[in-house]
């Protein structure tokens, strides 16, 4: 039976920097997802304003606005379903690395999108990153 002193000695062997990194970066995935939800509430009115290049595509069409907004959720669902096929091969670290690449690709795609279709596609890619991160991050 281990004594309390032996358990505390074992706990002191942990590298606090690695422990912080293992918590911080997966948490960043959840933060980005929440930030996206809040940011979309501010971005849609700006995209819909007359005088912008997006006004014709998104402007007065509530259906298109809803589709653009919900594409992250569609991607997150797809990413969550797909991760079960590849989780054993990738492992948690691999899942989080793929999620990081997809976050970057999705964010870049949204920034350079020139049509509602490309914006939706980029949001699906971003959503796939959310699905992977939500599976790989909780430990």
PDB file of C-alpha atoms in Angstrom:
ATOM      1  CA  UNK A   1       0.000   0.000   0.000  1.00  0.00           C
ATOM      2  CA  UNK A   2       1.327   3.404  -1.003  1.00  0.00           C
ATOM      3  CA  UNK A   3       1.757   6.088   1.546  1.00  0.00           C
ATOM      4  CA  UNK A   4       0.665   9.665   1.038  1.00  0.00           C
ATOM      5  CA  UNK A   5       4.306  10.727   0.871  1.00  0.00           C
ATOM      6  CA  UNK A   6       5.006   8.282  -1.982  1.00  0.00           C
ATOM      7  CA  UNK A   7       1.952   9.511  -3.897  1.00  0.00           C
ATOM      8  CA  UNK A   8       3.004  13.164  -3.522  1.00  0.00           C
ATOM      9  CA  UNK A   9       6.531  12.285  -4.668  1.00  0.00           C
ATOM     10  CA  UNK A  10       5.086  10.631  -7.770  1.00  0.00           C
ATOM     11  CA  UNK A  11       2.862  13.680  -8.429  1.00  0.00           C
ATOM     12  CA  UNK A  12       5.898  15.971  -8.220  1.00  0.00           C
ATOM     13  CA  UNK A  13       7.429  14.127 -11.200  1.00  0.00           C
ATOM     14  CA  UNK A  14       4.825  15.550 -13.633  1.00  0.00           C
ATOM     15  CA  UNK A  15       6.012  18.168 -16.071  1.00  0.00           C
ATOM     16  CA  UNK A  16       3.711  21.099 -15.412  1.00  0.00           C
ATOM     17  CA  UNK A  17       4.352  22.608 -18.860  1.00  0.00           C
ATOM     18  CA  UNK A  18       3.209  19.459 -20.643  1.00  0.00           C
ATOM     19  CA  UNK A  19       0.244  19.188 -18.314  1.00  0.00           C
ATOM     20  CA  UNK A  20      -0.752  22.776 -19.121  1.00  0.00           C
ATOM     21  CA  UNK A  21      -0.319  22.202 -22.874  1.00  0.00           C
ATOM     22  CA  UNK A  22      -2.431  19.043 -22.733  1.00  0.00           C
ATOM     23  CA  UNK A  23      -5.221  21.089 -21.170  1.00  0.00           C
ATOM     24  CA  UNK A  24      -4.807  24.405 -22.975  1.00  0.00           C
ATOM     25  CA  UNK A  25      -4.813  23.381 -26.628  1.00  0.00           C
ATOM     26  CA  UNK A  26      -7.861  21.092 -26.503  1.00  0.00           C
ATOM     27  CA  UNK A  27      -9.688  23.793 -24.539  1.00  0.00           C
ATOM     28  CA  UNK A  28      -8.876  26.223 -27.305  1.00  0.00           C
ATOM     29  CA  UNK A  29     -11.019  24.074 -29.630  1.00  0.00           C
ATOM     30  CA  UNK A  30     -14.073  24.558 -27.433  1.00  0.00           C
ATOM     31  CA  UNK A  31     -13.336  28.263 -27.134  1.00  0.00           C
ATOM     32  CA  UNK A  32     -13.153  28.614 -30.920  1.00  0.00           C
ATOM     33  CA  UNK A  33     -16.497  26.853 -31.341  1.00  0.00           C
ATOM     34  CA  UNK A  34     -18.175  29.146 -28.831  1.00  0.00           C
ATOM     35  CA  UNK A  35     -16.498  32.170 -30.370  1.00  0.00           C
ATOM     36  CA  UNK A  36     -17.780  31.170 -33.814  1.00  0.00           C
ATOM     37  CA  UNK A  37     -21.349  31.005 -32.553  1.00  0.00           C
ATOM     38  CA  UNK A  38     -21.100  34.460 -30.996  1.00  0.00           C
ATOM     39  CA  UNK A  39     -19.195  36.001 -33.891  1.00  0.00           C
ATOM     40  CA  UNK A  40     -21.758  34.805 -36.425  1.00  0.00           C
ATOM     41  CA  UNK A  41     -24.417  36.812 -34.594  1.00  0.00           C
ATOM     42  CA  UNK A  42     -22.378  39.948 -35.325  1.00  0.00           C
ATOM     43  CA  UNK A  43     -21.177  39.024 -38.805  1.00  0.00           C
ATOM     44  CA  UNK A  44     -24.526  38.195 -40.425  1.00  0.00           C
ATOM     45  CA  UNK A  45     -26.008  41.692 -40.046  1.00  0.00           C
ATOM     46  CA  UNK A  46     -22.801  43.183 -41.444  1.00  0.00           C
ATOM     47  CA  UNK A  47     -22.811  40.795 -44.400  1.00  0.00           C
ATOM     48  CA  UNK A  48     -26.489  41.491 -45.025  1.00  0.00           C
ATOM     49  CA  UNK A  49     -26.156  45.284 -45.035  1.00  0.00           C
ATOM     50  CA  UNK A  50     -26.852  46.976 -48.328  1.00  0.00           C
ATOM     51  CA  UNK A  51     -23.782  48.280 -50.068  1.00  0.00           C
ATOM     52  CA  UNK A  52     -21.682  45.203 -49.308  1.00  0.00           C
ATOM     53  CA  UNK A  53     -20.676  42.550 -51.821  1.00  0.00           C
ATOM     54  CA  UNK A  54     -22.540  39.958 -49.760  1.00  0.00           C
ATOM     55  CA  UNK A  55     -25.841  41.843 -49.630  1.00  0.00           C
ATOM     56  CA  UNK A  56     -27.191  40.215 -52.802  1.00  0.00           C
ATOM     57  CA  UNK A  57     -26.270  36.691 -51.716  1.00  0.00           C
ATOM     58  CA  UNK A  58     -27.295  36.865 -48.072  1.00  0.00           C
ATOM     59  CA  UNK A  59     -29.147  40.157 -47.642  1.00  0.00           C
ATOM     60  CA  UNK A  60     -32.870  39.614 -47.277  1.00  0.00           C
ATOM     61  CA  UNK A  61     -32.878  35.834 -47.538  1.00  0.00           C
ATOM     62  CA  UNK A  62     -33.359  34.372 -44.064  1.00  0.00           C
ATOM     63  CA  UNK A  63     -33.044  30.818 -45.404  1.00  0.00           C
ATOM     64  CA  UNK A  64     -29.551  31.489 -46.780  1.00  0.00           C
ATOM     65  CA  UNK A  65     -28.578  33.150 -43.500  1.00  0.00           C
ATOM     66  CA  UNK A  66     -29.782  30.092 -41.601  1.00  0.00           C
ATOM     67  CA  UNK A  67     -27.933  27.714 -43.921  1.00  0.00           C
ATOM     68  CA  UNK A  68     -24.685  29.686 -43.609  1.00  0.00           C
ATOM     69  CA  UNK A  69     -25.024  29.732 -39.829  1.00  0.00           C
ATOM     70  CA  UNK A  70     -25.879  26.043 -39.475  1.00  0.00           C
ATOM     71  CA  UNK A  71     -23.089  24.704 -41.677  1.00  0.00           C
ATOM     72  CA  UNK A  72     -20.713  24.550 -38.699  1.00  0.00           C
ATOM     73  CA  UNK A  73     -23.178  22.280 -36.917  1.00  0.00           C
ATOM     74  CA  UNK A  74     -23.501  20.108 -40.030  1.00  0.00           C
ATOM     75  CA  UNK A  75     -19.719  19.848 -40.215  1.00  0.00           C
ATOM     76  CA  UNK A  76     -19.437  19.104 -36.493  1.00  0.00           C
ATOM     77  CA  UNK A  77     -21.945  16.278 -36.877  1.00  0.00           C
ATOM     78  CA  UNK A  78     -20.054  14.883 -39.871  1.00  0.00           C
ATOM     79  CA  UNK A  79     -16.730  15.184 -38.053  1.00  0.00           C
ATOM     80  CA  UNK A  80     -18.127  13.427 -34.992  1.00  0.00           C
ATOM     81  CA  UNK A  81     -19.458  10.567 -37.096  1.00  0.00           C
ATOM     82  CA  UNK A  82     -16.289  10.230 -39.186  1.00  0.00           C
ATOM     83  CA  UNK A  83     -13.983  10.253 -36.182  1.00  0.00           C
ATOM     84  CA  UNK A  84     -15.340   6.911 -35.010  1.00  0.00           C
ATOM     85  CA  UNK A  85     -14.002   5.293 -38.180  1.00  0.00           C
ATOM     86  CA  UNK A  86     -10.500   6.730 -37.791  1.00  0.00           C
ATOM     87  CA  UNK A  87     -10.031   7.204 -34.046  1.00  0.00           C
ATOM     88  CA  UNK A  88      -8.070   3.998 -33.503  1.00  0.00           C
ATOM     89  CA  UNK A  89      -5.697   4.835 -36.341  1.00  0.00           C
ATOM     90  CA  UNK A  90      -5.209   8.490 -35.421  1.00  0.00           C
ATOM     91  CA  UNK A  91      -5.263   8.458 -31.629  1.00  0.00           C
ATOM     92  CA  UNK A  92      -6.143  11.537 -29.611  1.00  0.00           C
ATOM     93  CA  UNK A  93      -3.036  13.453 -30.577  1.00  0.00           C
ATOM     94  CA  UNK A  94      -3.637  12.734 -34.263  1.00  0.00           C
ATOM     95  CA  UNK A  95      -7.281  13.775 -33.970  1.00  0.00           C
ATOM     96  CA  UNK A  96      -6.272  17.085 -32.418  1.00  0.00           C
ATOM     97  CA  UNK A  97      -3.586  17.692 -35.049  1.00  0.00           C
ATOM     98  CA  UNK A  98      -6.059  17.018 -37.875  1.00  0.00           C
ATOM     99  CA  UNK A  99      -8.569  19.270 -36.102  1.00  0.00           C
ATOM    100  CA  UNK A 100      -5.973  22.067 -35.911  1.00  0.00           C
ATOM    101  CA  UNK A 101      -5.303  21.815 -39.648  1.00  0.00           C
ATOM    102  CA  UNK A 102      -9.040  21.811 -40.388  1.00  0.00           C
ATOM    103  CA  UNK A 103      -9.576  24.819 -38.080  1.00  0.00           C
ATOM    104  CA  UNK A 104      -6.926  26.746 -40.011  1.00  0.00           C
ATOM    105  CA  UNK A 105      -8.263  25.661 -43.409  1.00  0.00           C
ATOM    106  CA  UNK A 106     -11.864  26.442 -42.461  1.00  0.00           C
ATOM    107  CA  UNK A 107     -11.025  29.845 -41.010  1.00  0.00           C
ATOM    108  CA  UNK A 108      -8.917  30.762 -44.038  1.00  0.00           C
ATOM    109  CA  UNK A 109     -11.654  29.556 -46.372  1.00  0.00           C
ATOM    110  CA  UNK A 110     -14.226  31.701 -44.603  1.00  0.00           C
ATOM    111  CA  UNK A 111     -11.961  34.729 -44.785  1.00  0.00           C
ATOM    112  CA  UNK A 112     -11.410  34.438 -48.547  1.00  0.00           C
ATOM    113  CA  UNK A 113     -14.859  33.130 -49.561  1.00  0.00           C
ATOM    114  CA  UNK A 114     -16.374  34.942 -52.530  1.00  0.00           C
ATOM    115  CA  UNK A 115     -19.787  33.269 -52.630  1.00  0.00           C
ATOM    116  CA  UNK A 116     -22.318  31.809 -50.223  1.00  0.00           C
ATOM    117  CA  UNK A 117     -21.466  28.310 -51.477  1.00  0.00           C
ATOM    118  CA  UNK A 118     -17.746  28.654 -50.728  1.00  0.00           C
ATOM    119  CA  UNK A 119     -18.560  30.228 -47.375  1.00  0.00           C
ATOM    120  CA  UNK A 120     -20.795  27.252 -46.545  1.00  0.00           C
ATOM    121  CA  UNK A 121     -18.104  24.789 -47.620  1.00  0.00           C
ATOM    122  CA  UNK A 122     -15.488  26.521 -45.474  1.00  0.00           C
ATOM    123  CA  UNK A 123     -17.892  26.473 -42.519  1.00  0.00           C
ATOM    124  CA  UNK A 124     -18.426  22.723 -42.993  1.00  0.00           C
ATOM    125  CA  UNK A 125     -14.633  22.199 -42.935  1.00  0.00           C
ATOM    126  CA  UNK A 126     -14.449  24.330 -39.786  1.00  0.00           C
ATOM    127  CA  UNK A 127     -17.296  22.286 -38.320  1.00  0.00           C
ATOM    128  CA  UNK A 128     -15.453  19.024 -39.029  1.00  0.00           C
ATOM    129  CA  UNK A 129     -12.614  20.428 -36.940  1.00  0.00           C
ATOM    130  CA  UNK A 130     -15.099  21.090 -34.154  1.00  0.00           C
ATOM    131  CA  UNK A 131     -16.337  17.487 -34.309  1.00  0.00           C
ATOM    132  CA  UNK A 132     -12.804  16.105 -34.140  1.00  0.00           C
ATOM    133  CA  UNK A 133     -11.752  18.456 -31.336  1.00  0.00           C
ATOM    134  CA  UNK A 134     -14.846  17.718 -29.258  1.00  0.00           C
ATOM    135  CA  UNK A 135     -14.061  14.013 -29.492  1.00  0.00           C
ATOM    136  CA  UNK A 136     -10.320  14.184 -28.999  1.00  0.00           C
ATOM    137  CA  UNK A 137     -10.141  16.925 -26.374  1.00  0.00           C
ATOM    138  CA  UNK A 138     -12.085  15.518 -23.408  1.00  0.00           C
ATOM    139  CA  UNK A 139      -9.787  13.254 -21.462  1.00  0.00           C
TER     140      UNK A 139
END
